[in-house]
XYZ file of C-alpha atoms in Angstrom:
435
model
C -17.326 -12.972 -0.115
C -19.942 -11.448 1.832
C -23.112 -9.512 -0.215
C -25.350 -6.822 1.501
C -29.154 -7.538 0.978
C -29.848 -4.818 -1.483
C -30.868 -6.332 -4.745
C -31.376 -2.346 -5.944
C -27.839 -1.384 -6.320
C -26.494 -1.076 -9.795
C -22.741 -3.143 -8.418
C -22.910 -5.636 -5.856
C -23.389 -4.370 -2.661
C -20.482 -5.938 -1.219
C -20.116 -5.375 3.087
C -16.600 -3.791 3.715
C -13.854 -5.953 5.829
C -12.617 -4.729 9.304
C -15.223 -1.760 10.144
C -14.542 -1.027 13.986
C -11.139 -2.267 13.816
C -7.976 -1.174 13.085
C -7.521 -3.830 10.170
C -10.653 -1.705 8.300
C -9.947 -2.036 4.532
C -8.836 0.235 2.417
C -11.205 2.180 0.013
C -8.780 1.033 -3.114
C -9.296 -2.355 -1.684
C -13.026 -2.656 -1.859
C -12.475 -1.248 -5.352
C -10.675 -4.660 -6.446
C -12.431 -7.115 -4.135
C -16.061 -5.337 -5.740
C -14.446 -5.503 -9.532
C -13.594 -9.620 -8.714
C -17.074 -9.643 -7.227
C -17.828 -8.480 -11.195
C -14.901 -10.829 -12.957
C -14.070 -7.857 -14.629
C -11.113 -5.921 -14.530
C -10.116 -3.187 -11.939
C -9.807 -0.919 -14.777
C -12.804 -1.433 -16.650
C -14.903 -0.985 -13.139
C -12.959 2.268 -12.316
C -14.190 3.444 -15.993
C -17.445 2.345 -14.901
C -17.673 4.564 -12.407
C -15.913 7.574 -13.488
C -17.911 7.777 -16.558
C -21.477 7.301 -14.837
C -20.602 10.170 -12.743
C -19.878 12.231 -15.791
C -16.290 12.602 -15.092
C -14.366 12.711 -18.386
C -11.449 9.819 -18.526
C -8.257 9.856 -20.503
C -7.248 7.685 -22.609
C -4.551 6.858 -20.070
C -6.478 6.596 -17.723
C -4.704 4.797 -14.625
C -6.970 4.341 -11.085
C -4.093 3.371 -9.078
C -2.676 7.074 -9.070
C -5.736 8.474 -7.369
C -5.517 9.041 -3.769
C -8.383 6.887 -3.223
C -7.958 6.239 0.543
C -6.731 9.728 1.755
C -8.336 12.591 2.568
C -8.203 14.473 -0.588
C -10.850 15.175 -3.171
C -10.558 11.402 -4.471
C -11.682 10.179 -1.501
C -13.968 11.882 -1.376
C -15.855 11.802 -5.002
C -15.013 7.654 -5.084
C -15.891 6.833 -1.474
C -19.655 8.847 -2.381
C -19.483 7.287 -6.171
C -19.311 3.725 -4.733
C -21.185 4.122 -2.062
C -24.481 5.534 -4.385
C -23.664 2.718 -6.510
C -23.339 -0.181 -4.341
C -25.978 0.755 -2.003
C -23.276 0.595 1.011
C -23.495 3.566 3.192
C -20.627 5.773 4.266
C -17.480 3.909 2.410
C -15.999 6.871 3.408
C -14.787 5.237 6.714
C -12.435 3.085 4.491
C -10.659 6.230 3.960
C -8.699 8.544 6.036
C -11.755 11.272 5.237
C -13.153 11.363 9.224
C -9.870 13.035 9.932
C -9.464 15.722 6.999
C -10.382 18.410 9.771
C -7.822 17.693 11.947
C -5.124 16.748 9.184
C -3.279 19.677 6.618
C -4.715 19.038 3.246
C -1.672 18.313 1.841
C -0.468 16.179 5.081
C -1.100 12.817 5.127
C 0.967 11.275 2.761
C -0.261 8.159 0.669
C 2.445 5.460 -0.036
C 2.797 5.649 -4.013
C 4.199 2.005 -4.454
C 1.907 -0.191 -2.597
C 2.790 -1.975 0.515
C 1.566 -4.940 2.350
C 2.263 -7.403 5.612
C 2.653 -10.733 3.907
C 1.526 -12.211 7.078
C -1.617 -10.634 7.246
C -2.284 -12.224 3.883
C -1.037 -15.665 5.103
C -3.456 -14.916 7.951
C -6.469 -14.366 5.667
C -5.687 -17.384 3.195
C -5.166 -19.653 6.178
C -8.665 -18.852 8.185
C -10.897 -18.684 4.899
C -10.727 -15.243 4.593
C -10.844 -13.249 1.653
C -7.150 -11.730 1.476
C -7.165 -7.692 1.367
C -5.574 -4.683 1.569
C -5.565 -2.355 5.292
C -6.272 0.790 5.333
C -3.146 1.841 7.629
C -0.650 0.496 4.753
C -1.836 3.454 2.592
C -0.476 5.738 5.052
C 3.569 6.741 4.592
C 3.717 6.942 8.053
C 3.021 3.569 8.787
C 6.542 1.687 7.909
C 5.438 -1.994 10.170
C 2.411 -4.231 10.888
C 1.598 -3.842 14.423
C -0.107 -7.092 14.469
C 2.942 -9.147 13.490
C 5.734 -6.618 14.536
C 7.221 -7.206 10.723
C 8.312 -4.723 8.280
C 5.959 -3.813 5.397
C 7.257 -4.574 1.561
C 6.371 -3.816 -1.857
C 8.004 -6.697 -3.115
C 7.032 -10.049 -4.161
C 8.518 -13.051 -2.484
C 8.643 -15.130 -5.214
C 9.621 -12.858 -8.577
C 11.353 -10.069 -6.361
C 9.709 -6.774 -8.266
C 8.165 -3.963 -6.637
C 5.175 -1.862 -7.010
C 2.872 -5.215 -7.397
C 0.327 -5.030 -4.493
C -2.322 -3.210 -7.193
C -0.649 -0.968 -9.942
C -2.025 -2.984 -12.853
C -5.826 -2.950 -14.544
C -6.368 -6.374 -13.293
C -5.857 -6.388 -9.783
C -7.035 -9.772 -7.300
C -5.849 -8.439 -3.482
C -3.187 -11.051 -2.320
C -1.768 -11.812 -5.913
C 1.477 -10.242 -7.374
C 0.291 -8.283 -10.289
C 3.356 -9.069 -12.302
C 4.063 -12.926 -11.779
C 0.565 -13.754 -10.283
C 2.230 -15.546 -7.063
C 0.110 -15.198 -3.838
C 2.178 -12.259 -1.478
C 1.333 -14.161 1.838
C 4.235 -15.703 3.176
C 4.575 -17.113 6.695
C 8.236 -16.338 7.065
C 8.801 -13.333 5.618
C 10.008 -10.113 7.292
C 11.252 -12.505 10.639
C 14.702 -11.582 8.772
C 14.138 -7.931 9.515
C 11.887 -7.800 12.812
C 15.120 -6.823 14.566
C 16.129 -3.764 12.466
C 12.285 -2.631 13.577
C 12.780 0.751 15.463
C 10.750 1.108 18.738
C 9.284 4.081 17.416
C 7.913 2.586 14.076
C 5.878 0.036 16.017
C 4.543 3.203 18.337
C 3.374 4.968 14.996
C 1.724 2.085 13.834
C 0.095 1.344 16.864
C -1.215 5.406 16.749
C -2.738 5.050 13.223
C -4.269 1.405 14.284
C -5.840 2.812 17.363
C -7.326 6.242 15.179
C -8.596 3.236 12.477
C -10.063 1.431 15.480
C -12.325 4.616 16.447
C -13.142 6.306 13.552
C -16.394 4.206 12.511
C -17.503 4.857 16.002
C -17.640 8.548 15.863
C -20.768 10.391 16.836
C -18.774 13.821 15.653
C -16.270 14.625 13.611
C -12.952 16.448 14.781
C -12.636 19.859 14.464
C -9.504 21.839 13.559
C -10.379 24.327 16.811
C -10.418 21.421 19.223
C -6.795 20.261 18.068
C -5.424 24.096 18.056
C -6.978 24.125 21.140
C -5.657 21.313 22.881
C -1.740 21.522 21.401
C -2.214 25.144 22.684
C -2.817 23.472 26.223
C -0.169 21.529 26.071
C 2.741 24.214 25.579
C 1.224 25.896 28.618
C 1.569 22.699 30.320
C 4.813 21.858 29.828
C 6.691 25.095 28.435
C 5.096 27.449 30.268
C 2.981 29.023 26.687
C 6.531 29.006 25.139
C 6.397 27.579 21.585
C 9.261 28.395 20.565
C 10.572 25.510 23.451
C 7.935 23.499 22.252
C 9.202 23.713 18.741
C 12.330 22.902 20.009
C 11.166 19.821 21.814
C 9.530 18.972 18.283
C 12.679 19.447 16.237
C 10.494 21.884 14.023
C 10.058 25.735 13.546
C 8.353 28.429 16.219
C 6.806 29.289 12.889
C 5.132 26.710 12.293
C 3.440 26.365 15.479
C 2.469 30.220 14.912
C 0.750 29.087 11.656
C -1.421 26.622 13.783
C -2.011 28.292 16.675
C -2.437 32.069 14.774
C -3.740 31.368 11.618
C -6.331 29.075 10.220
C -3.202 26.346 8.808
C -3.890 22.728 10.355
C -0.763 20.592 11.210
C 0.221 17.645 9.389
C -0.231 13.865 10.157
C 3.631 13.957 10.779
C 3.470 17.184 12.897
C 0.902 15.713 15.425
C 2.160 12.140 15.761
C 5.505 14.480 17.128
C 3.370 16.226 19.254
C 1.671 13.355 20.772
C 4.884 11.323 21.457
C 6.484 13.981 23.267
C 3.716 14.822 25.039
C 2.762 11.535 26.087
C -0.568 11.741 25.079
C -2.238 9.668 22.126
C -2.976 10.420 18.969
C -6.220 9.710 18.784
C -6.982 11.764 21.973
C -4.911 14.859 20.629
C -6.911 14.637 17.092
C -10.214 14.434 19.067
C -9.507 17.437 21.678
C -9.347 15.077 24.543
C -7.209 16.460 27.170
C -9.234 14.551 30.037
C -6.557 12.800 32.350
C -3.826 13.986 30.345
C -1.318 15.334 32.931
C 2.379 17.082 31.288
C 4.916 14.357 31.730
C 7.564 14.220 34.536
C 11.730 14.189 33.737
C 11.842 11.352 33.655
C 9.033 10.493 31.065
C 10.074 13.138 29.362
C 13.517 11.598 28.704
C 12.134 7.878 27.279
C 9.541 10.408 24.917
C 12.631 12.078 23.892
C 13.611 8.696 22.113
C 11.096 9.195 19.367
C 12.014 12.659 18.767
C 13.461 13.094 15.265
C 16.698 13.170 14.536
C 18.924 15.216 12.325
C 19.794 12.634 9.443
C 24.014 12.355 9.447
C 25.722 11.866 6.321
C 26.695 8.403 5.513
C 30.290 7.732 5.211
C 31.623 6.418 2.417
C 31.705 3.044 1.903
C 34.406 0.810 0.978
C 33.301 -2.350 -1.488
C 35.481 -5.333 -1.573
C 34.604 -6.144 -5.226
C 36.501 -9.671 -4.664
C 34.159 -10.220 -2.102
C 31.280 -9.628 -4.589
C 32.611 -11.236 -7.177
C 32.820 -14.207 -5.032
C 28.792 -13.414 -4.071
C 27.891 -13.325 -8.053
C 29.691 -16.561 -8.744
C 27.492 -18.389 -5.948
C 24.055 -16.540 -7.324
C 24.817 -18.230 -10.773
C 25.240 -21.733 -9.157
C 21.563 -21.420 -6.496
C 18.984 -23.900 -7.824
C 16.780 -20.963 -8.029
C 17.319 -18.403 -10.626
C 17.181 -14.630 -8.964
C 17.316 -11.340 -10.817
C 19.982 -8.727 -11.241
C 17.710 -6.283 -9.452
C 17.517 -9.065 -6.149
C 21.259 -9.332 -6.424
C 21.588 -5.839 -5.904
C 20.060 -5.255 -3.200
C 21.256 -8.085 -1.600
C 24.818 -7.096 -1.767
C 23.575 -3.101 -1.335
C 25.219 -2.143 -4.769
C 23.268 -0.656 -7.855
C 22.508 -2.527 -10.956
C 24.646 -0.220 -13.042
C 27.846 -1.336 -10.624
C 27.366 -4.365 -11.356
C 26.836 -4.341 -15.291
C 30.291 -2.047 -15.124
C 32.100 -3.826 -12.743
C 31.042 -7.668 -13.475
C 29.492 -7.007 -17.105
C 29.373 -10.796 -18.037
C 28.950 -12.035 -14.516
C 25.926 -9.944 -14.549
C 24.510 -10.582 -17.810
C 24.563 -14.500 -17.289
C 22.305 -13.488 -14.725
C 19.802 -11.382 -16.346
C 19.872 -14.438 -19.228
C 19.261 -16.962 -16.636
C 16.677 -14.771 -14.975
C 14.830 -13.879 -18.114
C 14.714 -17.543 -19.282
C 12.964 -18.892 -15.760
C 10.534 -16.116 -15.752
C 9.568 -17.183 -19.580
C 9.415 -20.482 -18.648
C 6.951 -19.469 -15.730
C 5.103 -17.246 -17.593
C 4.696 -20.281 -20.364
C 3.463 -22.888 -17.907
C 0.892 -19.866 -16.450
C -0.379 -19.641 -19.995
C -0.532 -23.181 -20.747
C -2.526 -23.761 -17.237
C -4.855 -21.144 -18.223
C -5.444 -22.399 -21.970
C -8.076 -24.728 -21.388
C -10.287 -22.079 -19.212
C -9.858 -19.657 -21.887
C -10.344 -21.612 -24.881
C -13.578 -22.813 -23.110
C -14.501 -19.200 -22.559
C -13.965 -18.589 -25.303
C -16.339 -21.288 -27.390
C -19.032 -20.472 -24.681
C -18.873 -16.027 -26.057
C -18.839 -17.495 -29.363
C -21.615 -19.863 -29.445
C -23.680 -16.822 -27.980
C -22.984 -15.029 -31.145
C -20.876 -12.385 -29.241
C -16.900 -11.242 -30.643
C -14.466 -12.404 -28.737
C -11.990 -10.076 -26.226
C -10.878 -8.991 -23.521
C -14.015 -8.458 -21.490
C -15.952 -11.018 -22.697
C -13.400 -13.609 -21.605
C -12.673 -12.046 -18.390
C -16.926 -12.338 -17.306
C -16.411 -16.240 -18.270
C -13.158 -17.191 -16.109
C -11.930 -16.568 -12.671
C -9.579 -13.519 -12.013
C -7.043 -15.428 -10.171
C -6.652 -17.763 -13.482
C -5.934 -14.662 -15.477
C -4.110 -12.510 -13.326
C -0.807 -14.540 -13.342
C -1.072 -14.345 -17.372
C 1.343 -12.661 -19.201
C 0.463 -11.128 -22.529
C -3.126 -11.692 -22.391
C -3.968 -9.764 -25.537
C -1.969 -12.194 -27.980
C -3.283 -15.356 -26.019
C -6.817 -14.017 -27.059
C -5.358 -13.369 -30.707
C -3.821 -16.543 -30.564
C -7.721 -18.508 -29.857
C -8.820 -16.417 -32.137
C -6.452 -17.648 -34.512
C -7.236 -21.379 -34.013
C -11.164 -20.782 -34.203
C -10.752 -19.660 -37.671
């Protein structure tokens, strides 16, 4: 892990991953890596900081539910909060902030449940590098690594839940919050490479290539420049029509009125469908860069037309041959590996609630069988981590110091911790055998 020379900064001034590159790390990511960096928790750090810069903090406080890598007012305040107190100048470029002129307020959509290329962790374990998360997975728009071609998850391979990439108060990058398995896997997503759409690796490779440029930036974008150059374009190839342009976009003449006639700025969504039936890139049509951009000809014009949006058809009905899944819960109960009801559904595409009402004791023997691997897991975590704690533990003692949660956490590595369950009544339980 990689420290700035700056012995002056009150947290480690810890150098950023990927600058210049469209693998730049995310600004929620230097958060963890810097509160590791501080074997303390990603919660007690984001107190830390919220509290020295006189912001008042709830008692429920959660970090995770900030926008910290957008281009909102989060951003903002956390990129400038850590950067005055690691010494680490403009962590704002581990944010989407360089664009926020060029990009609606409200339009550039951060992914809620956390997502991540399990390959690109497998990558980082395997070459010695410190695992972490990319700034283009905060993005909703970006549904695939462009690097491996594989679909992005919020699942862990090995104890199937979602929402596990950070949404906990002790957070290591690479490490499922809930089971503490590492999320790089070498194999995964080859199983769904081919349901990849040609125009999810295109928007992926869009948001890479703005990444790629935005350290590099001698001036911002400006809203004018955009206006200016989508206005261009309509001339170009509608002849100044927008209402065929909005056609071509699948969106209102309205809208484009808004940008063109008002002061409103289009959203990350609204100019990725400009550039890709334009033919011109992203980057260029954030930056006002018309120069060698030429309208495209029929025939370009028809493969652009592929990544137009579509009008989303109803689904029809579907039939379920509940022998058939009967059949499939039978052979769950019998793998050598115990799976949860919540895998089994969407493996067979059918809720959890079908399943308790249609199979109730089928599906119960599985939630039992389930529950009693995970608390055998979580026992043998505990058990592995007893001796590290219990050594803590004598060490905060002998100092003269009570014993919890923080105290414990400055004395053994997060990675031993983080795959603890329950790590309040382990303490109590030490506690308990001091006495």
């Amino acid at each position: 892990m990689a420290l700035a020379k700056n012995p002056r900064s009150v947290l480690h001034a810890l150098e950023p991953i990927g600058l210049g590159t469209g693998e730049v790390e995310s600004l929620l990511s230097y958060l963890c890596r810097l509160a590791v960096s501080h074997s303390t928790s990603t919660l007690s750090l984001s107190r830390a900081v919220a509290q020295r810069f006189e912001h008042e903090v709830e008692e429920q406080f959660d970090w995770y539910h900030r926008s910290l890598s957008g281009i909102g007012e989060s951003a903002l305040t956390w990129s400038s909060a850590l950067s005055a107190m690691t010494s680490v100048p403009r962590l704002d470029r581990l944010t989407f902030l360089p664009w926020k002129e060029v990009i609606a307020q409200n339009g550039l959509p951060i992914i809620s449940k956390g997502q991540f290329c399990p390959q690109c962790f497998a990558d980082d374990h395997n070459s010695g590098r410190t695992p972490y998360f990319r700034l283009a997975w905060e993005s909703k728009s970006v549904s695939v690594c462009h690097v491996h071609r594989s679909r992005l998850t919020q699942h862990c391979p090995c104890c199937g839940k979602d929402n596990v990439r950070h949404a906990a108060s002790l957070v290591v990058p690479g490490w499922c919050t809930k089971c503490g398995s590492f999320l790089g896997c070498e194999a995964h997503g080859h199983d769904t490479q081919l349901s990849i759409k040609p125009v999810e690796l295109w928007r992926a490779r869009q948001i890479r290539e703005l990444l790629q440029a935005q350290d590099q930036l001698d001036v911002l974008p400006q809203r004018q420049a955009l206006v200016d150059s989508i206005s261009h374009i309509i001339g170009e190839m509608d002849g100044g029509k927008s209402a065929h342009f909005a056609k071509r976009l699948g969106i209102s003449k309205s809208t484009i009125h808004y940008w063109l006639q008002t002061d409103n700025t289009p959203t990350l969504e609204a100019s990725l469908r400009v550039a890709s039936q334009s033919g011109i890139s992203l980057l260029k049509l954030l930056s006002g860069d018309l120069f060698g951009w030429n309208a495209p000809s029929e025939g370009q014009q028809l493969a652009l037309a592929l990544l137009k949006p579509v009008t989303q058809q109803r689904a029809q009905r579907r039939e379920i041959d509940w022998r058939e899944v009967e059949i499939q819960l039978q052979r769950c109960l019998l793998e050598p590996a115990p799976i949860s009801v919540r895998e089994v559904s969407r493996r067979l595409g059918i809720e959890p609630r079908q399943l308790y009402l249609n199979f109730n004791q089928m599906t119960r023997q599985i939630a039992e069988r389930w529950k009693a691997y995970r608390k055998r897991v979580r026992d043998e975590r505990v058990e592995a981590a007893m001796p590290h704690i219990e050594s803590a533990a004598r060490s905060v003692l002998s100092t003269g110091k009570s014993l919890n949660l923080r105290e414990v956490t400055s004395h053994v590595q997060p990675d031993v911790l983080s795959g603890v369950h329950g790590l309040f009544r382990v303490l109590r339980e030490v506690r308990e055998r001091g006495r």
